[in-house]
Amino acid sequence: MSVGYVTVQWTRSKRVYDFVIAGGVLAYLAVFFAIGKLTWGGQQAISDEILLIRALATCAITLLHIVLCIGPLARLSPRFLPLLYNRRHLGVTTFLVAALHGLVVLGYYHGFGRVNPLVSLFTNDIDFLVAGSLPFQILGVAALVILAVLAATSHDFWLKNLSARTWKSIHMSVYACYALVIAHVAFGALQSERSTIYPILLAVGVTTVTALHCAAGLKERRIDSRSSPAIAWVDLGDCREIPDGRAKSVRVAGQPRIAVFRSGDCISVVRGVCAHQGGPLAEGRIIDGCITCPWHGWQYRPADGQSPPPFQEKIVTYQLHNHIGRVMLDPAPLPPGTHVEPARIGSPSDVN
Amino acid sequence: MALFILSVLGGYLAVGVVFGLAFVTRGIARVDSVAHGASVAVRALLLPGSVLLWPILIRMWISALRKSRIERQPSL
Ligand code: FES
């Protein structure tokens, strides 16, 4: 939480995650290189530079697919949530691998002439345009620029100061980047490729990303359609079924997700969206008396939605009352940080 | 045409580098008090974003300066 910025809020799981990413990338490049040497030998031998270009390109595109699949997978099943916690590092790695691919291409295909390599790249592609085909290298450069902006703005400083909304809109451009990458591959590498394996792999990737997003969207629509209309008081159901220190998620039409937390006999209700990066608070736990976000561990007091001092973040709370032993919720959000006396489970009369 | 596009991009980045260096050394603490006393590593990490987003950050910095000037003015 924002008492001071650090480069990375390291935790043990983050170290493991980063170790797996770095190890995975290096192993992939080594295996691709080794297989490439075996496959393209003899008459069909290709230079080490071209092999490296291909290895980096396929690695970057695989990472991009993983990045895009993590979001919907986590929405479909909480088992994938740990993958989401450190997705930013995966995104930055994707950019670094893609940038390396771009640099090797620039050096190998454009670096040996008398013209500036960047000028050569752009003029080459404009010649392509005249010839009636798509300027696939410029598409790749555009995708790389988007990845650069996403990587450069991944720190919490940007999230806070650009506002969550602007930050999110900037980061949604990853889908434009994906479209550009697919076009870059389709109009570039696939044009000269005789093997069918690359188009098949690309089609499998695009289908997987699309199908997962559709499935996650359908699941959320189903949940939304079951939500109660935003009228008067909403019955929160039997809150005794919520395990102690845990929460359940409730939908009220026209409202973002609401998290109903139980701490002993007390029920508190807050907006289920973390002030940090919109993490799902209802999937978090109460640790040391505070609601703890499952993504990066930001904490909020259940009764007033405020982060414990010295932190200053606040989330929306909701008015509650007991009605014949049932906990009822007023769906009108209170200003972030408003104290609301918790409702007690089983208490027979009105509390608030 | 290619030369023109590259010159525009180069100009944008050159201004971004100059602005970015000023922003990460002085501006970030003005815009966000939490960034006051941030380490050199954090400032270095924020440099690429500052270079790329300088038109937005100039506006943020100016409005932070204006706000602090208004706050410092004695109320009558
Ligand atoms: S989203 Fe990062 S702590 Fe909640």
XYZ file of C-alpha atoms and ligand atoms in Angstrom:
432
model
C 0.000 0.000 0.000
C 1.207 3.474 -0.656
C 3.478 4.493 2.197
C 6.394 4.697 -0.240
C 7.190 3.182 -3.624
C 9.567 0.280 -4.024
C 10.826 -1.241 -7.258
C 9.065 -4.573 -6.645
C 7.163 -5.708 -3.547
C 9.043 -8.981 -3.329
C 7.431 -11.992 -1.714
C 8.547 -15.597 -1.780
C 5.884 -16.518 -4.332
C 6.922 -13.604 -6.561
C 10.506 -14.813 -6.530
C 9.372 -18.325 -7.447
C 7.126 -16.931 -10.188
C 9.957 -14.844 -11.665
C 12.371 -17.722 -11.400
C 9.930 -19.930 -13.341
C 9.438 -17.218 -16.008
C 13.182 -16.648 -16.489
C 13.969 -20.373 -16.414
C 11.102 -21.136 -18.797
C 12.210 -18.499 -21.328
C 15.837 -19.637 -21.283
C 14.861 -23.318 -21.529
C 12.489 -22.557 -24.437
C 15.175 -20.665 -26.359
C 17.737 -23.418 -25.762
C 15.344 -26.203 -26.840
C 14.189 -24.246 -29.920
C 17.806 -23.663 -30.893
C 18.748 -27.307 -30.432
C 15.718 -28.618 -32.355
C 16.237 -25.970 -35.046
C 19.812 -27.058 -35.573
C 18.673 -30.667 -35.986
C 15.672 -29.894 -38.213
C 17.271 -27.360 -40.521
C 20.575 -29.094 -41.161
C 22.513 -29.951 -44.320
C 21.111 -28.336 -47.474
C 18.386 -26.520 -45.566
C 20.700 -25.149 -42.875
C 19.817 -21.674 -41.644
C 22.095 -19.191 -39.932
C 22.247 -18.820 -36.160
C 20.831 -15.304 -36.442
C 17.708 -16.508 -38.268
C 17.310 -19.300 -35.750
C 17.576 -16.765 -32.939
C 15.023 -14.496 -34.644
C 12.589 -17.420 -34.888
C 13.247 -18.599 -31.332
C 12.658 -15.129 -29.870
C 9.580 -14.548 -32.048
C 7.876 -17.818 -31.103
C 8.822 -17.312 -27.444
C 7.324 -13.794 -27.377
C 4.118 -14.885 -29.086
C 3.747 -17.847 -26.697
C 4.225 -15.528 -23.703
C 1.634 -13.123 -25.121
C -0.863 -15.962 -25.409
C -0.201 -17.003 -21.798
C -0.629 -13.405 -20.605
C -3.958 -13.153 -22.438
C -5.240 -16.502 -21.173
C -4.482 -15.886 -17.477
C -7.245 -13.265 -17.029
C -10.168 -15.402 -18.285
C -8.761 -18.554 -16.651
C -8.717 -16.807 -13.258
C -12.305 -15.650 -13.823
C -13.344 -19.198 -14.673
C -11.614 -20.873 -11.747
C -9.954 -19.463 -8.608
C -7.264 -22.128 -8.992
C -5.612 -19.907 -11.579
C -5.587 -16.820 -9.364
C -1.944 -17.238 -8.283
C -0.959 -16.869 -11.949
C -2.687 -13.522 -12.022
C -0.828 -12.081 -9.032
C 2.361 -11.488 -10.919
C 1.104 -11.159 -14.457
C 2.841 -7.799 -14.772
C 6.247 -9.465 -14.687
C 5.140 -11.847 -17.403
C 4.055 -8.862 -19.506
C 7.398 -7.112 -19.021
C 9.202 -10.342 -19.969
C 7.079 -10.565 -23.124
C 8.145 -7.042 -24.056
C 11.842 -7.787 -23.404
C 11.797 -10.945 -25.536
C 9.872 -9.177 -28.338
C 12.263 -6.201 -28.199
C 15.231 -8.544 -28.515
C 13.557 -10.144 -31.545
C 13.105 -6.685 -33.077
C 16.711 -5.696 -32.412
C 18.146 -8.864 -33.996
C 15.869 -8.389 -37.045
C 16.948 -4.767 -37.348
C 20.621 -5.681 -37.149
C 20.446 -8.720 -39.425
C 18.131 -7.493 -42.196
C 18.707 -3.732 -42.119
C 22.046 -3.177 -40.416
C 24.475 -3.878 -43.234
C 23.470 -1.263 -45.807
C 24.397 2.394 -46.144
C 20.914 3.510 -45.068
C 20.049 4.003 -41.399
C 18.524 0.650 -40.243
C 15.303 2.305 -39.029
C 14.873 4.214 -42.290
C 15.578 0.994 -44.177
C 12.900 -0.849 -42.174
C 10.226 1.744 -42.863
C 11.083 2.324 -46.531
C 11.243 -1.402 -47.148
C 7.733 -1.826 -45.842
C 6.425 1.153 -47.798
C 7.807 -0.540 -50.925
C 5.870 -3.625 -49.838
C 2.722 -1.518 -49.622
C 3.269 -0.309 -53.182
C 3.659 -3.933 -54.246
C 0.204 -4.657 -52.802
C 1.117 -6.658 -49.702
C 0.835 -5.635 -46.073
C 3.753 -3.906 -44.348
C 4.192 -6.683 -41.817
C 7.318 -5.232 -40.225
C 5.553 -1.975 -39.391
C 2.747 -4.039 -37.834
C 5.378 -5.694 -35.648
C 6.890 -2.329 -34.706
C 3.430 -1.023 -33.746
C 2.831 -4.085 -31.545
C 6.238 -3.583 -29.940
C 5.456 0.072 -29.204
C 2.248 -0.972 -27.423
C 4.130 -3.594 -25.396
C 6.721 -0.933 -24.503
C 4.030 1.436 -23.205
C 2.414 -1.374 -21.192
C 5.741 -2.451 -19.682
C 6.784 1.132 -18.950
C 3.529 1.884 -17.134
C 3.289 -1.329 -15.146
C 4.555 0.134 -11.844
C 2.060 1.066 -9.100
C 3.048 4.729 -9.479
C 1.329 4.803 -12.878
C -1.719 2.951 -11.681
C -2.239 5.486 -8.917
C -1.385 8.667 -10.810
C -2.913 7.962 -14.202
C -6.083 6.841 -12.312
C -7.267 3.234 -12.328
C -9.618 3.942 -15.228
C -7.001 5.473 -17.545
C -4.470 2.820 -16.569
C -6.939 0.066 -17.345
C -7.821 1.620 -20.727
C -4.129 1.871 -21.623
C -3.607 -1.750 -20.625
C -6.615 -2.928 -22.624
C -4.579 -2.018 -25.710
C -2.891 -5.394 -25.233
C -5.736 -6.715 -27.420
C -4.815 -4.280 -30.215
C -1.240 -5.457 -29.771
C -2.374 -9.070 -30.089
C -4.254 -8.328 -33.317
C -1.163 -6.577 -34.712
C 1.058 -9.520 -33.750
C -1.259 -11.995 -35.460
C -1.289 -9.838 -38.620
C 2.508 -9.438 -38.379
C 2.936 -13.221 -38.345
C 0.225 -13.951 -40.904
C 1.522 -11.451 -43.460
C 5.171 -12.018 -42.629
C 6.589 -15.349 -41.515
C 3.614 -17.443 -42.682
C 3.894 -16.156 -46.256
C 7.233 -17.854 -46.798
C 6.603 -20.844 -44.510
C 5.911 -24.148 -46.266
C 5.336 -26.227 -43.133
C 1.725 -26.326 -41.918
C 2.702 -26.528 -38.259
C 3.027 -22.746 -37.785
C -0.413 -21.796 -39.188
C -1.980 -24.610 -37.167
C -0.298 -23.485 -33.939
C -1.331 -19.889 -34.589
C -4.939 -20.919 -35.221
C -4.959 -23.000 -32.018
C -3.612 -19.984 -30.092
C -6.182 -17.545 -31.473
C -9.025 -20.030 -30.897
C -7.924 -20.701 -27.311
C -7.680 -17.005 -26.428
C -11.057 -16.266 -28.023
C -12.809 -19.282 -26.473
C -11.513 -18.547 -22.971
C -12.631 -14.924 -23.160
C -16.095 -15.965 -24.402
C -16.426 -18.598 -21.638
C -15.393 -16.125 -18.904
C -17.771 -13.498 -20.309
C -20.668 -15.982 -20.411
C -19.984 -17.072 -16.834
C -20.098 -13.482 -15.599
C -23.266 -12.763 -17.570
C -24.914 -15.765 -15.945
C -23.932 -14.492 -12.479
C -25.130 -10.974 -13.338
C -28.509 -12.232 -14.534
C -29.027 -13.921 -11.163
C -28.339 -10.663 -9.267
C -31.049 -8.939 -7.241
C -32.507 -5.700 -8.590
C -31.272 -2.556 -6.822
C -34.335 -1.924 -4.718
C -34.690 -1.175 -1.049
C -32.955 -3.661 1.233
C -31.346 -6.809 -0.128
C -31.459 -10.043 1.868
C -27.914 -11.399 2.086
C -29.165 -14.909 2.696
C -27.834 -17.209 5.375
C -24.542 -15.618 6.409
C -23.757 -18.500 8.783
C -22.739 -20.497 5.753
C -19.785 -18.137 5.175
C -16.686 -19.694 6.788
C -15.167 -17.548 9.523
C -12.653 -15.058 8.100
C -13.954 -15.530 4.573
C -16.466 -13.835 2.295
C -19.096 -14.450 -0.287
C -19.650 -12.373 -3.386
C -23.054 -10.810 -3.974
C -24.329 -9.089 -7.103
C -26.848 -6.275 -7.021
C -27.951 -4.933 -10.388
C -26.102 -1.806 -11.439
C -23.404 -2.261 -8.782
C -19.903 -3.659 -8.956
C -19.360 -6.892 -7.004
C -20.065 -6.700 -3.264
C -18.083 -8.749 -0.701
C -19.862 -9.965 2.442
C -17.242 -10.791 5.092
C -17.717 -12.810 8.237
C -15.474 -12.351 11.249
C -16.758 -14.474 14.110
C -20.384 -13.411 14.581
C -19.933 -10.121 12.770
C -20.868 -9.427 9.172
C -19.378 -6.479 7.264
C -19.959 -5.574 3.672
C -17.598 -3.706 1.356
C -17.289 -3.198 -2.388
C -15.576 -6.334 -3.628
C -13.075 -4.493 -5.801
C -9.602 -3.779 -4.454
C -8.413 -0.156 -4.655
C -5.067 -1.355 -5.945
C -5.722 -3.149 -9.217
C -9.317 -4.204 -8.872
C -8.535 -7.554 -7.255
C -11.533 -9.684 -6.161
C -11.767 -8.967 -2.428
C -14.459 -11.623 -1.900
C -11.790 -14.199 -2.701
C -9.555 -12.797 0.032
C -9.432 -13.573 3.756
C -9.465 -11.692 7.021
C -5.877 -11.646 8.275
C -4.940 -9.784 11.476
C -8.458 -8.370 11.584
C -8.215 -6.887 8.081
C -9.727 -7.921 4.761
C -6.697 -8.977 2.721
C -6.779 -8.836 -1.068
C -5.778 -12.158 -2.627
C -3.775 -10.507 -5.385
C -1.088 -8.401 -3.695
C -2.137 -8.351 -0.062
C -3.563 -4.839 0.350
C -5.623 -4.676 3.541
C -8.794 -2.928 4.659
C -10.622 -2.874 7.988
C -14.003 -4.605 7.578
C -16.015 -2.006 9.490
C -14.888 1.126 7.619
C -13.077 -0.126 4.495
C -9.937 1.846 5.425
C -6.415 0.488 5.179
C -4.746 0.318 8.592
C -2.377 3.242 9.325
C -0.020 4.457 7.919
C -1.771 3.447 4.682
C -4.523 5.657 3.315
C -6.543 3.606 0.854
C -10.312 3.406 1.312
C -13.047 1.338 -0.245
C -16.817 1.696 -0.315
C -18.859 0.244 2.567
C -22.590 -0.517 2.785
C -25.257 0.044 5.409
C -26.552 -3.129 7.075
C -29.323 -4.094 9.421
C -30.730 -7.227 10.968
C -34.250 -8.169 10.177
C -35.643 -11.113 12.121
C -32.274 -12.792 12.184
C -31.418 -12.095 8.536
C -28.744 -9.612 7.504
C -30.130 -7.020 5.123
C -28.058 -4.724 2.894
C -28.805 -1.248 1.617
C -27.340 -1.409 -1.920
C -26.672 2.346 -2.004
C -22.871 2.666 -1.645
C -21.567 4.817 1.204
C -18.565 7.106 0.655
C -15.294 5.115 0.810
C -14.070 4.738 4.385
C -17.489 5.250 6.072
C -17.763 3.351 9.345
C -20.687 0.911 9.547
C -21.342 -1.088 12.684
C -21.082 -4.781 11.700
C -24.329 -6.787 11.772
C -24.420 -9.805 14.067
C -25.484 -13.178 12.762
C -28.615 -14.395 14.457
C -29.285 -11.130 16.217
C -33.082 -10.923 16.201
C -33.688 -7.201 15.911
C -32.428 -4.174 14.053
C -28.865 -3.237 14.814
C -28.409 -0.155 12.667
C 7.869 9.936 -45.900
C 9.671 7.327 -43.747
C 12.272 9.933 -42.870
C 9.578 12.394 -41.836
C 7.827 9.848 -39.566
C 11.135 8.862 -37.979
C 12.090 12.513 -37.404
C 8.766 13.183 -35.662
C 9.184 10.070 -33.498
C 12.809 10.958 -32.743
C 11.782 14.496 -31.741
C 9.040 13.151 -29.483
C 11.468 10.799 -27.745
C 14.207 13.455 -27.443
C 11.808 15.837 -25.677
C 10.634 12.836 -23.619
C 14.157 12.019 -22.431
C 14.845 15.607 -21.317
C 11.446 15.895 -19.650
C 11.626 12.384 -18.189
C 14.938 13.073 -16.442
C 13.510 16.260 -14.907
C 10.312 14.476 -13.952
C 11.894 11.516 -12.187
C 14.284 13.770 -10.283
C 11.898 16.582 -9.263
C 8.429 16.061 -10.671
C 7.306 12.763 -9.185
C 7.320 14.036 -5.609
C 5.298 17.093 -6.696
C 2.702 14.992 -8.470
C 2.534 12.268 -5.807
C 3.661 12.896 -2.230
C 4.090 9.145 -1.712
C 6.981 9.266 -4.219
C 8.868 11.710 -1.977
C 12.245 10.176 -1.114
C 11.853 7.359 -3.659
C 15.063 5.417 -4.278
C 17.191 5.841 -7.404
C 16.069 2.380 -8.559
C 12.382 3.380 -8.373
C 13.110 6.614 -10.256
C 15.015 4.666 -12.927
C 12.062 2.291 -13.236
C 9.713 5.229 -13.775
C 11.959 6.851 -16.414
C 10.741 4.892 -19.506
C 7.096 5.693 -18.700
C 7.987 9.349 -18.146
C 9.759 9.484 -21.514
C 6.783 7.936 -23.316
C 3.970 9.780 -21.534
C 5.508 13.249 -21.244
C 2.537 15.200 -22.711
C 0.242 13.802 -19.981
C 2.820 14.235 -17.231
C 3.552 17.884 -18.107
C -0.105 18.656 -17.485
C -0.098 16.698 -14.209
C 3.039 18.479 -13.021
C 1.694 21.944 -13.900
C -1.602 21.325 -12.126
C 0.265 20.003 -9.042
C 2.383 23.177 -9.012
C -0.709 25.350 -9.346
C -2.417 23.520 -6.519
C 0.517 23.914 -4.180
C 0.758 27.635 -5.043
C -2.926 28.133 -4.201
C -2.474 26.213 -0.927
C 0.492 28.408 0.035
C -1.435 31.645 -0.552
C -2.525 33.178 2.789
C -6.292 33.178 3.129
C -7.747 36.623 3.778
S -5.363 -5.831 -6.545
Fe -3.367 -5.666 -5.782
S -3.710 -5.893 -3.682
Fe -5.643 -5.970 -4.474
